[in-house]
Short mmCIF file of C-alpha atoms and ligand atoms in Angstrom, two decimals:
data_model
loop_
_atom_site.label_atom_id
_atom_site.label_comp_id
_atom_site.label_asym_id
_atom_site.label_seq_id
_atom_site.Cartn_x
_atom_site.Cartn_y
_atom_site.Cartn_z
CA UNK A 977 -0.13 0.15 0.15
CA UNK A 978 2.97 2.57 0.80
CA UNK A 979 4.18 4.02 -2.54
CA UNK A 980 6.65 6.13 -0.75
CA UNK A 981 9.30 3.50 -0.67
CA UNK A 982 12.50 4.97 -2.13
CA UNK A 983 16.34 5.73 -1.27
CA UNK A 984 18.61 3.19 -0.03
CA UNK A 985 17.03 0.22 -0.53
CA UNK A 986 13.67 -1.20 -1.96
CA UNK A 987 12.72 -2.38 1.63
CA UNK A 988 12.91 1.03 3.24
CA UNK A 989 9.76 3.02 3.99
CA UNK A 990 10.60 6.66 4.03
CA UNK A 991 7.36 8.42 3.74
CA UNK A 992 3.88 8.13 5.22
CA UNK A 993 1.23 8.45 2.55
CA UNK A 994 -2.41 9.13 2.90
CA UNK A 995 -3.48 5.50 2.20
CA UNK A 996 -1.08 4.48 4.81
CA UNK A 997 -2.33 6.91 7.31
CA UNK A 998 -5.71 5.54 6.79
CA UNK A 999 -4.40 1.93 7.27
CA UNK A 1000 -2.84 3.35 10.50
CA UNK A 1001 -5.99 4.46 11.76
CA UNK A 1002 -7.90 1.55 10.81
CA UNK A 1003 -5.27 -0.42 12.76
CA UNK A 1004 -5.60 1.56 15.81
CA UNK A 1005 -9.40 1.07 15.73
CA UNK A 1006 -8.93 -2.70 15.51
CA UNK A 1007 -6.21 -2.70 18.38
CA UNK A 1008 -8.47 -0.86 20.73
CA UNK A 1009 -11.35 -3.26 19.88
CA UNK A 1010 -9.02 -6.29 20.67
CA UNK A 1011 -7.55 -4.75 23.74
CA UNK A 1012 -10.81 -3.06 25.04
CA UNK A 1013 -11.23 -5.34 28.05
CA UNK A 1014 -7.63 -5.05 29.09
CA UNK A 1015 -7.73 -1.25 28.97
CA UNK A 1016 -11.22 -1.32 30.87
CA UNK A 1017 -9.55 -3.74 33.64
CA UNK A 1018 -6.52 -1.20 34.07
CA UNK A 1019 -8.83 1.84 34.29
CA UNK A 1020 -11.03 -0.26 36.76
CA UNK A 1021 -8.04 -0.59 39.05
CA UNK A 1022 -7.23 3.08 39.16
CA UNK A 1023 -10.12 4.97 37.43
CA UNK A 1024 -13.69 4.52 36.39
CA UNK A 1025 -13.41 1.37 34.03
CA UNK A 1026 -14.38 3.31 30.91
CA UNK A 1027 -10.94 3.74 28.95
CA UNK A 1028 -11.47 0.60 26.74
CA UNK A 1029 -15.01 1.79 25.94
CA UNK A 1030 -14.01 5.43 25.43
CA UNK A 1031 -11.45 4.55 23.00
CA UNK A 1032 -13.53 1.98 21.12
CA UNK A 1033 -16.53 4.36 20.70
CA UNK A 1034 -14.30 7.13 19.57
CA UNK A 1035 -12.27 5.13 16.96
CA UNK A 1036 -15.47 3.68 15.64
CA UNK A 1037 -16.64 7.30 15.28
CA UNK A 1038 -13.43 8.12 13.59
CA UNK A 1039 -13.89 5.09 11.04
CA UNK A 1040 -17.28 6.30 10.24
CA UNK A 1041 -16.07 9.99 9.62
CA UNK A 1042 -13.07 9.03 7.36
CA UNK A 1043 -14.67 5.83 5.93
CA UNK A 1044 -17.24 7.62 3.76
CA UNK A 1045 -16.98 7.57 -0.07
CA UNK A 1046 -17.11 11.06 -0.27
CA UNK A 1047 -14.25 12.01 2.26
CA UNK A 1048 -10.84 12.42 0.16
CA UNK A 1049 -8.47 14.29 2.28
CA UNK A 1050 -5.53 15.92 0.34
CA UNK A 1051 -2.88 15.91 2.88
CA UNK A 1052 -1.86 13.58 5.59
CA UNK A 1053 -2.57 16.47 7.94
CA UNK A 1054 -6.37 17.00 6.73
CA UNK A 1055 -6.91 13.13 7.62
CA UNK A 1056 -5.41 13.34 11.02
CA UNK A 1057 -7.09 16.47 11.93
CA UNK A 1058 -10.19 15.08 11.36
CA UNK A 1059 -9.41 12.00 13.67
CA UNK A 1060 -8.51 14.59 16.22
CA UNK A 1061 -11.82 16.47 15.80
CA UNK A 1062 -13.66 13.18 15.91
CA UNK A 1063 -11.95 11.89 19.01
CA UNK A 1064 -12.77 15.46 20.72
CA UNK A 1065 -16.28 15.53 19.96
CA UNK A 1066 -17.22 11.84 20.71
CA UNK A 1067 -14.94 10.83 23.78
CA UNK A 1068 -16.32 12.05 27.09
CA UNK A 1069 -13.31 10.80 29.07
CA UNK A 1070 -10.03 12.82 29.49
CA UNK A 1071 -8.51 10.59 26.97
CA UNK A 1072 -10.70 12.11 24.15
CA UNK A 1073 -9.49 15.59 24.32
CA UNK A 1074 -5.84 14.43 25.15
CA UNK A 1075 -5.71 12.10 21.95
CA UNK A 1076 -7.96 14.57 19.88
CA UNK A 1077 -5.55 17.38 20.69
CA UNK A 1078 -2.36 15.22 19.97
CA UNK A 1079 -4.00 14.11 16.46
CA UNK A 1080 -4.94 17.67 15.64
CA UNK A 1081 -1.43 18.94 16.33
CA UNK A 1082 -0.10 16.09 14.05
CA UNK A 1083 -2.56 17.41 11.55
CA UNK A 1084 -1.49 20.90 11.63
CA UNK A 1085 2.24 19.90 11.06
CA UNK A 1086 1.62 17.64 7.99
CA UNK A 1087 0.46 19.68 5.22
CA UNK A 1088 1.63 17.65 2.43
CA UNK A 1089 0.34 14.39 0.93
CA UNK A 1090 3.19 12.42 1.93
CA UNK A 1091 5.26 13.12 5.14
CA UNK A 1092 8.88 12.08 5.71
CA UNK A 1093 10.66 11.19 9.00
CA UNK A 1094 11.72 14.62 9.86
CA UNK A 1095 8.22 15.84 9.23
CA UNK A 1096 6.91 13.14 11.32
CA UNK A 1097 9.37 13.83 14.02
CA UNK A 1098 8.29 17.33 14.32
CA UNK A 1099 4.57 16.50 14.25
CA UNK A 1100 4.94 13.89 17.10
CA UNK A 1101 6.78 16.56 19.16
CA UNK A 1102 3.87 18.78 18.48
CA UNK A 1103 1.48 15.93 19.53
CA UNK A 1104 3.22 15.53 22.73
CA UNK A 1105 3.38 19.43 23.28
CA UNK A 1106 -0.48 19.44 22.80
CA UNK A 1107 -1.01 16.54 25.36
CA UNK A 1108 1.26 18.29 27.89
CA UNK A 1109 -0.28 21.85 27.37
CA UNK A 1110 -3.99 20.57 27.70
CA UNK A 1111 -3.47 17.98 30.53
CA UNK A 1112 -0.32 19.64 32.52
CA UNK A 1113 1.38 16.22 32.92
CA UNK A 1114 4.84 15.63 32.88
CA UNK A 1115 6.93 12.36 32.75
CA UNK A 1116 6.55 10.53 35.90
CA UNK A 1117 2.97 11.61 36.73
CA UNK A 1118 1.74 8.22 35.72
CA UNK A 1119 -0.13 9.38 32.52
CA UNK A 1120 -0.18 8.59 28.79
CA UNK A 1121 2.84 11.10 28.75
CA UNK A 1122 4.92 8.37 30.29
CA UNK A 1123 4.61 6.38 27.04
CA UNK A 1124 4.43 9.25 24.67
CA UNK A 1125 7.42 11.28 25.55
CA UNK A 1126 9.90 8.41 25.25
CA UNK A 1127 8.33 7.12 22.07
CA UNK A 1128 8.37 10.47 20.55
CA UNK A 1129 12.18 10.87 21.57
CA UNK A 1130 12.93 7.17 20.37
CA UNK A 1131 11.09 8.00 16.97
CA UNK A 1132 13.12 11.08 16.38
CA UNK A 1133 16.47 9.29 17.50
CA UNK A 1134 16.09 6.48 14.97
CA UNK A 1135 15.22 9.01 12.20
CA UNK A 1136 18.46 11.18 13.09
CA UNK A 1137 20.42 7.81 12.89
CA UNK A 1138 19.39 7.28 9.37
CA UNK A 1139 16.47 4.73 10.13
CA UNK A 1140 13.51 4.37 8.01
CA UNK A 1141 10.00 5.14 9.27
CA UNK A 1142 9.26 1.45 10.21
CA UNK A 1143 12.65 1.40 12.46
CA UNK A 1144 11.53 4.64 14.07
CA UNK A 1145 8.10 3.08 14.72
CA UNK A 1146 9.44 0.13 16.14
CA UNK A 1147 11.93 2.03 18.27
CA UNK A 1148 8.93 4.00 19.39
CA UNK A 1149 6.69 1.01 20.34
CA UNK A 1150 9.64 -0.34 22.42
CA UNK A 1151 10.07 3.10 24.25
CA UNK A 1152 6.13 3.37 24.77
CA UNK A 1153 5.84 -0.31 26.11
CA UNK A 1154 8.78 0.36 28.59
CA UNK A 1155 7.17 3.65 29.61
CA UNK A 1156 3.83 2.14 29.94
CA UNK A 1157 5.33 -0.66 32.26
CA UNK A 1158 7.30 1.86 34.09
CA UNK A 1159 4.13 3.57 35.41
CA UNK A 1160 3.25 0.57 37.69
CA UNK A 1161 5.08 1.52 40.68
CA UNK A 1162 4.30 5.32 40.30
CA UNK A 1163 1.72 7.19 42.20
CA UNK A 1164 -0.55 9.00 39.91
CA UNK A 1165 -0.25 12.76 40.15
CA UNK A 1166 -2.62 13.92 37.23
CA UNK A 1167 -6.16 12.70 36.08
CA UNK A 1168 -8.70 10.49 37.91
CA UNK A 1169 -6.07 8.10 39.28
CA UNK A 1170 -4.66 10.87 41.23
CA UNK A 1171 -7.87 10.88 43.36
CA UNK A 1172 -6.50 7.42 44.72
CA UNK A 1173 -3.24 8.78 46.15
CA UNK A 1174 -0.93 5.95 47.16
CA UNK A 1175 -3.58 3.38 46.15
CA UNK A 1176 -2.80 4.16 42.62
CA UNK A 1177 0.65 2.53 43.08
CA UNK A 1178 1.08 -1.03 41.72
CA UNK A 1179 -1.06 -0.75 38.68
CA UNK A 1180 -0.23 0.31 35.11
CA UNK A 1181 -1.62 3.28 33.56
CA UNK A 1182 -4.49 2.73 31.15
CA UNK A 1183 -3.56 5.68 28.89
CA UNK A 1184 0.07 4.85 28.77
CA UNK A 1185 -1.08 1.41 27.69
CA UNK A 1186 -3.30 2.64 24.71
CA UNK A 1187 -0.50 5.02 23.62
CA UNK A 1188 1.79 1.85 23.11
CA UNK A 1189 -0.89 0.35 21.09
CA UNK A 1190 -1.43 3.45 18.92
CA UNK A 1191 2.27 3.24 17.91
CA UNK A 1192 2.20 -0.43 17.54
CA UNK A 1193 -0.55 0.05 15.17
CA UNK A 1194 1.89 2.57 13.23
CA UNK A 1195 4.76 0.01 13.17
CA UNK A 1196 2.31 -2.71 11.83
CA UNK A 1197 1.46 -0.45 8.60
CA UNK A 1198 5.05 0.68 8.12
CA UNK A 1199 6.24 -2.88 7.50
CA UNK A 1200 8.03 -2.86 4.09
CA UNK A 1201 6.35 -5.07 1.49
CA UNK A 1202 6.35 -6.00 -2.06
P1 LIG B 2312 -11.16 9.33 32.28
O1 LIG B 2312 -10.00 9.45 33.11
O2 LIG B 2312 -11.81 10.77 32.23
O3 LIG B 2312 -12.09 8.28 32.74
P2 LIG B 2312 -10.18 7.79 30.43
O4 LIG B 2312 -10.44 6.60 31.12
O5 LIG B 2312 -10.61 7.55 28.95
O6 LIG B 2312 -10.53 9.18 30.99
O7 LIG B 2312 -8.71 7.91 30.18
C1 LIG B 2312 -7.54 7.77 31.21
C2 LIG B 2312 -6.28 8.05 30.92
O8 LIG B 2312 -6.37 9.42 30.64
C3 LIG B 2312 -5.18 7.82 32.04
O9 LIG B 2312 -4.97 6.66 32.15
C4 LIG B 2312 -4.18 8.86 31.72
O10 LIG B 2312 -3.14 8.21 30.79
C5 LIG B 2312 -4.82 9.70 30.85
N1 LIG B 2312 -4.74 11.13 31.59
C6 LIG B 2312 -5.75 11.56 32.47
N2 LIG B 2312 -5.39 12.83 32.66
C7 LIG B 2312 -4.42 13.16 32.10
C8 LIG B 2312 -3.70 14.34 32.19
N3 LIG B 2312 -3.85 15.39 32.85
N4 LIG B 2312 -2.42 14.37 31.25
C9 LIG B 2312 -2.19 13.29 30.54
N5 LIG B 2312 -2.93 12.17 30.56
C10 LIG B 2312 -3.89 12.01 31.37
MG1 LIG B 2313 -11.72 6.25 32.79
#
């Protein structure tokens, strides 16, 4: 599906085009459905047991919004901006505005039909900045930022080192999963889980877990093929 492969080798994927961006969002929708119960259980432990349902509802609405025959975005950013708007309007929980703002920030950065590694790195940094600005969380507060921040850093480092988008996405997945696991011993300082105080210790953060799923979906669609 990705027609952007070029450069050093036929098995490199160096650009993210609109069809592959759609495939990413489709893969996220599948992943949040497949992991809905796991996300719900994590949120039951330190929140209100709706994170799985929130994301499933949100991405189902996204699939409807971008799946219509008449919807033909001209840039990667238009598509991701619509994803963000839909999440903001359809998800009531904290994660809807947070992820929605992140996708909208990606959308504002990616103003061309294909995005390269440098553009994507800047866009992901803008997404992280948007989450931080809206939620006020920093690394160590036991939120999605604990997965997102290291994932964005790892993505950018892989691109700087000459890796293709697939390599960068894989590095981001590893960093996001490690960041999510590292939330377990932390006490929550932001969001609903912070109301539990010390009782939030010993549970993995649901939003950090779903952030890792979103990067895993990106890595899945950036596999070389052909
Ligand atoms: P709610 O907490 O409103 O029920 P969700 O259950 O969908 O919303 O999402 C909870 C997740 O949102 C948390 O696990 C955490 O990762 C993330 N989150 C909550 N508040 C913040 C915040 N201020 N900054 C960053 N992430 C946050
Ligand atoms: Mg919740």
